[in-house]
GROMACS .gro file of C-alpha atoms in nm:
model
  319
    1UNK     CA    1  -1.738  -0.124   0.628
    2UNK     CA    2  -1.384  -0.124   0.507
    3UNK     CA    3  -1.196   0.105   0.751
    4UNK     CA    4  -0.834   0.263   0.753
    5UNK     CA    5  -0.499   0.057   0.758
    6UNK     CA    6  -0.141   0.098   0.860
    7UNK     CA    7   0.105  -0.094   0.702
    8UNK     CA    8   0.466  -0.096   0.791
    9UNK     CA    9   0.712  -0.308   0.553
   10UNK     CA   10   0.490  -0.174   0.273
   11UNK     CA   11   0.748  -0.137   0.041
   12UNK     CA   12   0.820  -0.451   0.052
   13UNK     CA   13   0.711  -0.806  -0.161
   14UNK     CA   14   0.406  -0.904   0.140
   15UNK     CA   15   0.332  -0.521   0.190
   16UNK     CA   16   0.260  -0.460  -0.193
   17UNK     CA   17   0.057  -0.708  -0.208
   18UNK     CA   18  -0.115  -0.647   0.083
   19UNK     CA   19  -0.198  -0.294   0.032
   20UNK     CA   20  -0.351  -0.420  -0.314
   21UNK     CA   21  -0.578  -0.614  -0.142
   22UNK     CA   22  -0.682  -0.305   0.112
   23UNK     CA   23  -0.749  -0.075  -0.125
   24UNK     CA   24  -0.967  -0.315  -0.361
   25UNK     CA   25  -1.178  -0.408  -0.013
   26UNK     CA   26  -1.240   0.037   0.038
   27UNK     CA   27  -0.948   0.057   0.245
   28UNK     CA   28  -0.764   0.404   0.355
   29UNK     CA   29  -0.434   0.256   0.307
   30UNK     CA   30  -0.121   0.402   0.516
   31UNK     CA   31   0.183   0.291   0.461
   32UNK     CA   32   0.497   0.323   0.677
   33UNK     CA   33   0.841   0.403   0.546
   34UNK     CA   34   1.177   0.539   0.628
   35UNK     CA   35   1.352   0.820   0.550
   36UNK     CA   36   1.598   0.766   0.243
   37UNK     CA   37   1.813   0.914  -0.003
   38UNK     CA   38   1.676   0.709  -0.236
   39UNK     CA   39   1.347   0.597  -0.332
   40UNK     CA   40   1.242   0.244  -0.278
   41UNK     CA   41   0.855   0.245  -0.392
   42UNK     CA   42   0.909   0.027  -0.683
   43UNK     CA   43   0.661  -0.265  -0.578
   44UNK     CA   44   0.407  -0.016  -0.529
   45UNK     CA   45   0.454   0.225  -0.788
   46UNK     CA   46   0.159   0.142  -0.963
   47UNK     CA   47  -0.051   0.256  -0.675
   48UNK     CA   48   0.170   0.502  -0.484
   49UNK     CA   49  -0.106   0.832  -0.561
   50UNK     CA   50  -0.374   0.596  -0.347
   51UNK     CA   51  -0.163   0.571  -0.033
   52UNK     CA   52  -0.067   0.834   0.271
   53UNK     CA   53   0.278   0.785   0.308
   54UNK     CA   54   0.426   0.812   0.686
   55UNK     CA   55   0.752   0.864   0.806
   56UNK     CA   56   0.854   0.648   1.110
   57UNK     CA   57   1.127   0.377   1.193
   58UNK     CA   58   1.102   0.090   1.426
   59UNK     CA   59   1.401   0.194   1.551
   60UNK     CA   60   1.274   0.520   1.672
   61UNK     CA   61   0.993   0.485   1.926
   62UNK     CA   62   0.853   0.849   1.913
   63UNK     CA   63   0.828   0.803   1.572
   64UNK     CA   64   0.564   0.501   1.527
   65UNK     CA   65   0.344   0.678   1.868
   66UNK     CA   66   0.323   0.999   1.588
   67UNK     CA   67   0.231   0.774   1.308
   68UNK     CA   68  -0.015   0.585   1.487
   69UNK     CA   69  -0.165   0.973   1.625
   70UNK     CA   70  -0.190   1.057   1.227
   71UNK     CA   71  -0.316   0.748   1.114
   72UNK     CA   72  -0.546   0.653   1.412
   73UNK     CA   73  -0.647   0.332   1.239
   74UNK     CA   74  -0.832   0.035   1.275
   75UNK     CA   75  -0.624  -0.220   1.176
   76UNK     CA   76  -0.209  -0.229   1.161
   77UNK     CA   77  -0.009  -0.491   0.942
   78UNK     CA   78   0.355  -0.535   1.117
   79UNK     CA   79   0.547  -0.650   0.809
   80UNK     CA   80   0.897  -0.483   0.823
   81UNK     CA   81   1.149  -0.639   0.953
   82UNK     CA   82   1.508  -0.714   0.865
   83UNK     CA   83   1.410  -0.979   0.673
   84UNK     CA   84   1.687  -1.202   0.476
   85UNK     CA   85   1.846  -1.465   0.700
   86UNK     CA   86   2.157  -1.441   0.594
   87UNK     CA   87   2.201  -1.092   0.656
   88UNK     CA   88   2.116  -1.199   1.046
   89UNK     CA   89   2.466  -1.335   1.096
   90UNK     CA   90   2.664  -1.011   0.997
   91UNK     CA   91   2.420  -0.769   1.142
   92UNK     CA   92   2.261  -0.985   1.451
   93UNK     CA   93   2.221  -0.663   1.659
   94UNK     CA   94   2.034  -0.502   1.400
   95UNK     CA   95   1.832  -0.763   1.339
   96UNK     CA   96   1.772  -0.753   1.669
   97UNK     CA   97   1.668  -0.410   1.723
   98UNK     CA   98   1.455  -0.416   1.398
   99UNK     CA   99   1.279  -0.724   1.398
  100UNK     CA  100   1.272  -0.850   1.738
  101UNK     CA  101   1.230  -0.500   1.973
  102UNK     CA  102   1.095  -0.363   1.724
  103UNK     CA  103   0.760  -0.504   1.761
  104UNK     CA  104   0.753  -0.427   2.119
  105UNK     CA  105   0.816  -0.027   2.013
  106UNK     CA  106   0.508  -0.079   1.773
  107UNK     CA  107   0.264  -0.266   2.032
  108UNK     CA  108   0.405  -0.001   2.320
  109UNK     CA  109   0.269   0.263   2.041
  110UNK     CA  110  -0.056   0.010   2.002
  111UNK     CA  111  -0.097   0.017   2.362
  112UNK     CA  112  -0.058   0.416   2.441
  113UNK     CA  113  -0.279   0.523   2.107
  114UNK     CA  114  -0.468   0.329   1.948
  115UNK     CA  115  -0.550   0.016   2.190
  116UNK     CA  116  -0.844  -0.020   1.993
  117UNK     CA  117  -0.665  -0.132   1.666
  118UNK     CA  118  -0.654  -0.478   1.588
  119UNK     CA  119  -0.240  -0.569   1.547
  120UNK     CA  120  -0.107  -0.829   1.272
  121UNK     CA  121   0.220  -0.951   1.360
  122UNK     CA  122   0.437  -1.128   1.043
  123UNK     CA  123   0.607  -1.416   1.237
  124UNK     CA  124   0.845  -1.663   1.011
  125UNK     CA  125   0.881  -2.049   0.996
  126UNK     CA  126   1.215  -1.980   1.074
  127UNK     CA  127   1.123  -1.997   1.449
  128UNK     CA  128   1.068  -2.369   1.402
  129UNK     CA  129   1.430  -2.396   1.278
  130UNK     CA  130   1.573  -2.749   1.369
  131UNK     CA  131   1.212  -2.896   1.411
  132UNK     CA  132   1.074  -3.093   1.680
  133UNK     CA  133   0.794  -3.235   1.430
  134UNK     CA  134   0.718  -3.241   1.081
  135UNK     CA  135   0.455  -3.114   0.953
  136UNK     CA  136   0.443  -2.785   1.222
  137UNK     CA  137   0.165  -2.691   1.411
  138UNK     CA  138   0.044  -2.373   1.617
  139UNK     CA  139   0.132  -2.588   1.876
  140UNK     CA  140   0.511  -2.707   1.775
  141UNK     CA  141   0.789  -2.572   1.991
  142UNK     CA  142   1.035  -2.343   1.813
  143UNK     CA  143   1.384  -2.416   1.803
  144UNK     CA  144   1.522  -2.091   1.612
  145UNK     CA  145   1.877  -2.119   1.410
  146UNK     CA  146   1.956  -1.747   1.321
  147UNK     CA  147   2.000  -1.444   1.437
  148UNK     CA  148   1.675  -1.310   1.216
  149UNK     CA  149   1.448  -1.664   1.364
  150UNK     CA  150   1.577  -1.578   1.731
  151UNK     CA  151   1.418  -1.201   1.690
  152UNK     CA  152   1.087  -1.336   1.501
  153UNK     CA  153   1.053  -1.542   1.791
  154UNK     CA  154   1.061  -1.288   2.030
  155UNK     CA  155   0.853  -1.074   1.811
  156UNK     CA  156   0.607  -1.344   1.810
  157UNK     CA  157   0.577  -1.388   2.207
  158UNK     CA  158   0.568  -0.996   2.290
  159UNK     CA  159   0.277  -1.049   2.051
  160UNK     CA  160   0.100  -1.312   2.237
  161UNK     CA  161   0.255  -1.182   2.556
  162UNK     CA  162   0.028  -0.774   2.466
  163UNK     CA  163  -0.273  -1.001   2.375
  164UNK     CA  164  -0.314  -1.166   2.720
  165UNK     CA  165  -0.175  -0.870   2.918
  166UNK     CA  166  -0.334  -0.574   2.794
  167UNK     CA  167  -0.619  -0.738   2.652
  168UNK     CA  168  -0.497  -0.621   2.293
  169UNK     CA  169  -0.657  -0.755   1.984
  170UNK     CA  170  -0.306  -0.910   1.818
  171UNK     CA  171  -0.294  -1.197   1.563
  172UNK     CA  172   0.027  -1.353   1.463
  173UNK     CA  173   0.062  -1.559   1.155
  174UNK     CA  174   0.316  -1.800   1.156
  175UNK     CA  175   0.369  -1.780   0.752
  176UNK     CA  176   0.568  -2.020   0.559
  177UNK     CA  177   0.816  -1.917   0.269
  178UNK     CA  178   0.595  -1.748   0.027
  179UNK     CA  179   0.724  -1.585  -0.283
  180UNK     CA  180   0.623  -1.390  -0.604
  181UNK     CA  181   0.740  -1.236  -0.874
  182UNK     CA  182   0.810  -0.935  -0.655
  183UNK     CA  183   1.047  -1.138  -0.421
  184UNK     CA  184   1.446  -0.971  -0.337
  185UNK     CA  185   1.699  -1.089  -0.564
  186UNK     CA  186   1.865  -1.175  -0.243
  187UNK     CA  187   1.632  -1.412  -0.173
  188UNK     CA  188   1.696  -1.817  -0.364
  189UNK     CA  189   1.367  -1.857  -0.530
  190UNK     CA  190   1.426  -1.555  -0.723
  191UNK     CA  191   1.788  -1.556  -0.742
  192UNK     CA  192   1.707  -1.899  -0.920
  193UNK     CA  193   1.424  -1.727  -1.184
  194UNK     CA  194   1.624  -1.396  -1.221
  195UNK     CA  195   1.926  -1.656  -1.315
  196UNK     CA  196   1.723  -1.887  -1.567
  197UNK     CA  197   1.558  -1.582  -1.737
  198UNK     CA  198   1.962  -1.415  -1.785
  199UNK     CA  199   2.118  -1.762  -1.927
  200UNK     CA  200   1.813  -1.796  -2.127
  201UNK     CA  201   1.857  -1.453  -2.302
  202UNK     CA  202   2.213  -1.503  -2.315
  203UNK     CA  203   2.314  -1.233  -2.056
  204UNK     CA  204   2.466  -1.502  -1.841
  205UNK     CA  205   2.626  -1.838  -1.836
  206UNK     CA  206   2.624  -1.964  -1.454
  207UNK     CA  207   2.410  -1.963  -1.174
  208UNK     CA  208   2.638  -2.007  -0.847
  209UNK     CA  209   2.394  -2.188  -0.552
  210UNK     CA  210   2.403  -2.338  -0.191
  211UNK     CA  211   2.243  -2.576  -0.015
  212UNK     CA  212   2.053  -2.728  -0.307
  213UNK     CA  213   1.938  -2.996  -0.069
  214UNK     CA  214   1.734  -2.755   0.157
  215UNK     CA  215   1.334  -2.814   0.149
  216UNK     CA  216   1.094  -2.577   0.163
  217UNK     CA  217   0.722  -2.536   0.162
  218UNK     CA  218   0.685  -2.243  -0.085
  219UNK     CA  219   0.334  -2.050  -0.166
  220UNK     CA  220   0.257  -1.792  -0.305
  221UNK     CA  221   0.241  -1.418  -0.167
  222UNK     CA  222  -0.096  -1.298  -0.305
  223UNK     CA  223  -0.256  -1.613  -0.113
  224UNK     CA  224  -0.100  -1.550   0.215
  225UNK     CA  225  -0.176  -1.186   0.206
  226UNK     CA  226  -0.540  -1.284   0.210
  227UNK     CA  227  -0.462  -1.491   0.535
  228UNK     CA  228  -0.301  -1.192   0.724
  229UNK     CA  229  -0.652  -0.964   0.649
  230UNK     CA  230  -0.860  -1.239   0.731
  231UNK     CA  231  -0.676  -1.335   1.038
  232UNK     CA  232  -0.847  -0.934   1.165
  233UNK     CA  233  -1.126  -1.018   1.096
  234UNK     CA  234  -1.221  -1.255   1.347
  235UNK     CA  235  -1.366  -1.184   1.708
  236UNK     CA  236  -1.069  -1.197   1.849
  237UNK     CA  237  -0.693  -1.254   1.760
  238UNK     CA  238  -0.503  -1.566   1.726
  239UNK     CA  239  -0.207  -1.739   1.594
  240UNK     CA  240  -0.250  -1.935   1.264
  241UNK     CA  241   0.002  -2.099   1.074
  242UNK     CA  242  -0.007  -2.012   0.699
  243UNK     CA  243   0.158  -2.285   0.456
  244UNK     CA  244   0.095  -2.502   0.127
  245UNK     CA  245   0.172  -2.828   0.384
  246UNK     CA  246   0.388  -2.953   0.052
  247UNK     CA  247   0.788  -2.905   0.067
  248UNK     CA  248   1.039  -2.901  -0.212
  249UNK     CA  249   1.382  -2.893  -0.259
  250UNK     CA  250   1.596  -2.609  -0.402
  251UNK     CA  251   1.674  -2.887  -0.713
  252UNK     CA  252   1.305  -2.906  -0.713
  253UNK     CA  253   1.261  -2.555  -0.794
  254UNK     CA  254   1.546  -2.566  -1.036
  255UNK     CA  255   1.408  -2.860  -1.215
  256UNK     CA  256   1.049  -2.696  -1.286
  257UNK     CA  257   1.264  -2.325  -1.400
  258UNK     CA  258   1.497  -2.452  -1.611
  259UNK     CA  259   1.275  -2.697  -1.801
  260UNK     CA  260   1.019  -2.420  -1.848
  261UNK     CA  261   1.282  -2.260  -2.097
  262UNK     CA  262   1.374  -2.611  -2.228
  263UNK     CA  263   1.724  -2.598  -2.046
  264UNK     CA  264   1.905  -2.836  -1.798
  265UNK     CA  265   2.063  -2.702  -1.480
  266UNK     CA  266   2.300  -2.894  -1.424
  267UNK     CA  267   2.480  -2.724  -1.669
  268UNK     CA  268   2.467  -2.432  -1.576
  269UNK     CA  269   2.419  -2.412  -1.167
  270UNK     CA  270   2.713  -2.424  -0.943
  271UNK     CA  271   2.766  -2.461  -0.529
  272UNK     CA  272   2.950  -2.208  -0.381
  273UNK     CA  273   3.066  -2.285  -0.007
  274UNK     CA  274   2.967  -1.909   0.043
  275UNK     CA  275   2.620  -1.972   0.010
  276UNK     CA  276   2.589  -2.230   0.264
  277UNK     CA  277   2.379  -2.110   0.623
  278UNK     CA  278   2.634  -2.198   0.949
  279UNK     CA  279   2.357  -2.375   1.118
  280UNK     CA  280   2.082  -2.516   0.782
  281UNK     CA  281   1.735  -2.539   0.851
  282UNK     CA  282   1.598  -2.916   0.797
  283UNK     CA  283   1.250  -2.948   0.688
  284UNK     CA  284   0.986  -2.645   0.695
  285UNK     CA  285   0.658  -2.781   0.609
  286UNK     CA  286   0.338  -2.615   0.770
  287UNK     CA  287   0.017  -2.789   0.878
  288UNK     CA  288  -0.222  -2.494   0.798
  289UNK     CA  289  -0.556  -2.702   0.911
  290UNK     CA  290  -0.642  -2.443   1.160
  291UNK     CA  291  -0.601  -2.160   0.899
  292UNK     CA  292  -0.828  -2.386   0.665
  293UNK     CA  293  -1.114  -2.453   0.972
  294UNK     CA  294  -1.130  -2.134   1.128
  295UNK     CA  295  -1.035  -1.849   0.866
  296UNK     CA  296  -1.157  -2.016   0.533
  297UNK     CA  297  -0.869  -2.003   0.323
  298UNK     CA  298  -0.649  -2.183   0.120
  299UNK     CA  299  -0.350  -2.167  -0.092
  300UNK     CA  300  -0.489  -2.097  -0.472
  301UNK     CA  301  -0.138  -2.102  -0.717
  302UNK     CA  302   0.075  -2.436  -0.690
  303UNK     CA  303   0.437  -2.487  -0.680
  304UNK     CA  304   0.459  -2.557  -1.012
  305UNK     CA  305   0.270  -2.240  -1.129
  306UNK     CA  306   0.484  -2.053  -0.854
  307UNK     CA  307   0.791  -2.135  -1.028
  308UNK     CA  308   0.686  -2.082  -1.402
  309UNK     CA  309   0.528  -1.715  -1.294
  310UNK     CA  310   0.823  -1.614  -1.164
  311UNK     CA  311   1.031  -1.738  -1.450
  312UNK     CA  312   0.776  -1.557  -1.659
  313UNK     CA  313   0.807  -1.247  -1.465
  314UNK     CA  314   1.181  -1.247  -1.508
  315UNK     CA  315   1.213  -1.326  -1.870
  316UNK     CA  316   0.982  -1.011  -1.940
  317UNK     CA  317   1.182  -0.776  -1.696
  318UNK     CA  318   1.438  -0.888  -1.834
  319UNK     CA  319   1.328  -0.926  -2.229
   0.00000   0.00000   0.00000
């Protein structure tokens, strides 16, 4: 019996995806979002009259105990956060309040209203930052190098730390880079297929890059929002890391999008030393065994595929 869901962050690339999933499985689908002078629904347009919208902020605790009073459901998806890493260095207090305390304003709300709930917490491989061993494990130590991987961390403990305290039902995945078609434009992997798609239609004539050096292990969003529901369904809550366990490079990436509109990047892309992280992240690549043994899944589009959808997707916006 499919119950009722909260989901903050629903606006965003995870959260539209996620509330897809809900409401095909029966859900009552809530979604969290903050007040603003403009509308930002557009991932979830196409679904917006099947969803109660709530007001709240993580920033405002009041706010999320009221939501959680109207929503009173059974299981709550913690996916907004400030969420691009770069961002973390100009606004680190911010990112502080919003994705590190902000959890502990949403379990505090857990805790006081609906203790019953089972929690979903959206921690990053960002915490493993300059890693300790390769591939990563539940089990690796994290070693966090940004302002954004610092607060995920401590969003991740507080999460383990209401789970063995209060005796709260709280599952934290530990998800990899996953993208989509829905991805920010801040964000490389789309920067990269929203930049083939304009040079291919002739509406630009450069793509200015990075680190192109950087590996990552990239899946694909759909798949790991079918990890985060899973992960509430078990008896009890856990922390499961949620990857491909294959990394790439960003010239990886740019290989398979340019060549799937017959071009060559290197004549086109170009580094910019204002693109470049003060302290890089080495090698992300998850060991999602645990994922695989305990919750049955597994990643279902390839890199490859990844890459080409998202050119795809672009081309057609764009078209």
């Amino acid at each position: 019996m499919a119950g009722k869901a909260l989901i903050t962050g629903i606006t965003g690339q995870d959260g539209s995806y996620l509330a897809e999933l809900l409401l095909d499985k029966g859900y009552e689908v809530y979604g969290m979002v903050r007040r603003s002078s403009t509308e930002t629904t557009g991932r979830i347009e196409h679904i917006k009259d099947r969803i109660h919208f709530l007001q709240a902020d993580l920033l405002d605790q009041a706010s999320l105990t009221k939501a959680l009073e109207e929503a009173a459901p059974d299981e709550i998806y913690n996916l907004a956060a400030q969420s691009f890493v770069p961002t973390s260095w100009r606004q680190p207090v911010l990112t502080g309040q919003i994705t590190g305390m902000g959890v502990t304003r949403m379990l505090e709300a857990v805790r006081q209203v609906a203790p019953k709930a089972k929690f979903y917490q959206a921690s990053s491989s960002e915490m493993f930052g300059k890693v300790r061993e390769v591939p990563q494990t539940e089990m690796t130590p994290f070693h966090p190098r940004s302002p954004y991987a610092v607060a995920k961390t401590y969003g991740h403990h507080i999460t383990v730390n209401y789970r063995e305290s209060y005796g709260l039902y709280t599952a934290s995945g530990i998800l990899f880079n996953h993208e989509s078609p829905r991805r920010g434009l801040e964000f490389v992997t789309r920067k990269i297929t929203d930049g083939v798609a304009r040079i291919k239609l002739g509406l630009a004539d450069e793509l200015r890059l990075g680190n192109l050096d950087s590996q990552r292990d990239w899946g694909f969003a759909g798949d790991y929002v079918e990890a985060m529901w899973r992960m509430l369904q078990q008896d009890e809550g856990d922390n499961f890391v949620i990857a491909t366990g294959k990394t790439h490079s960003i010239r990886d990436f740019l290989d398979i999008a340019f060549a799937h509109v017959d071009l060559d990047w290197n004549g086109y892309v170009k580094k910019d030393p204002r693109y470049m992280r003060p302290a890089e992240v080495d090698q992300l690549i998850g060991d999602s065994n645990k994922a695989k043994t305990v919750l049955g899944w597994e990643p279902t589009v390839d890199f490859r595929n990844l890459v080409t959808m998202m050119v795809d997707a672009d081309l057609e916006l764009l078209g």
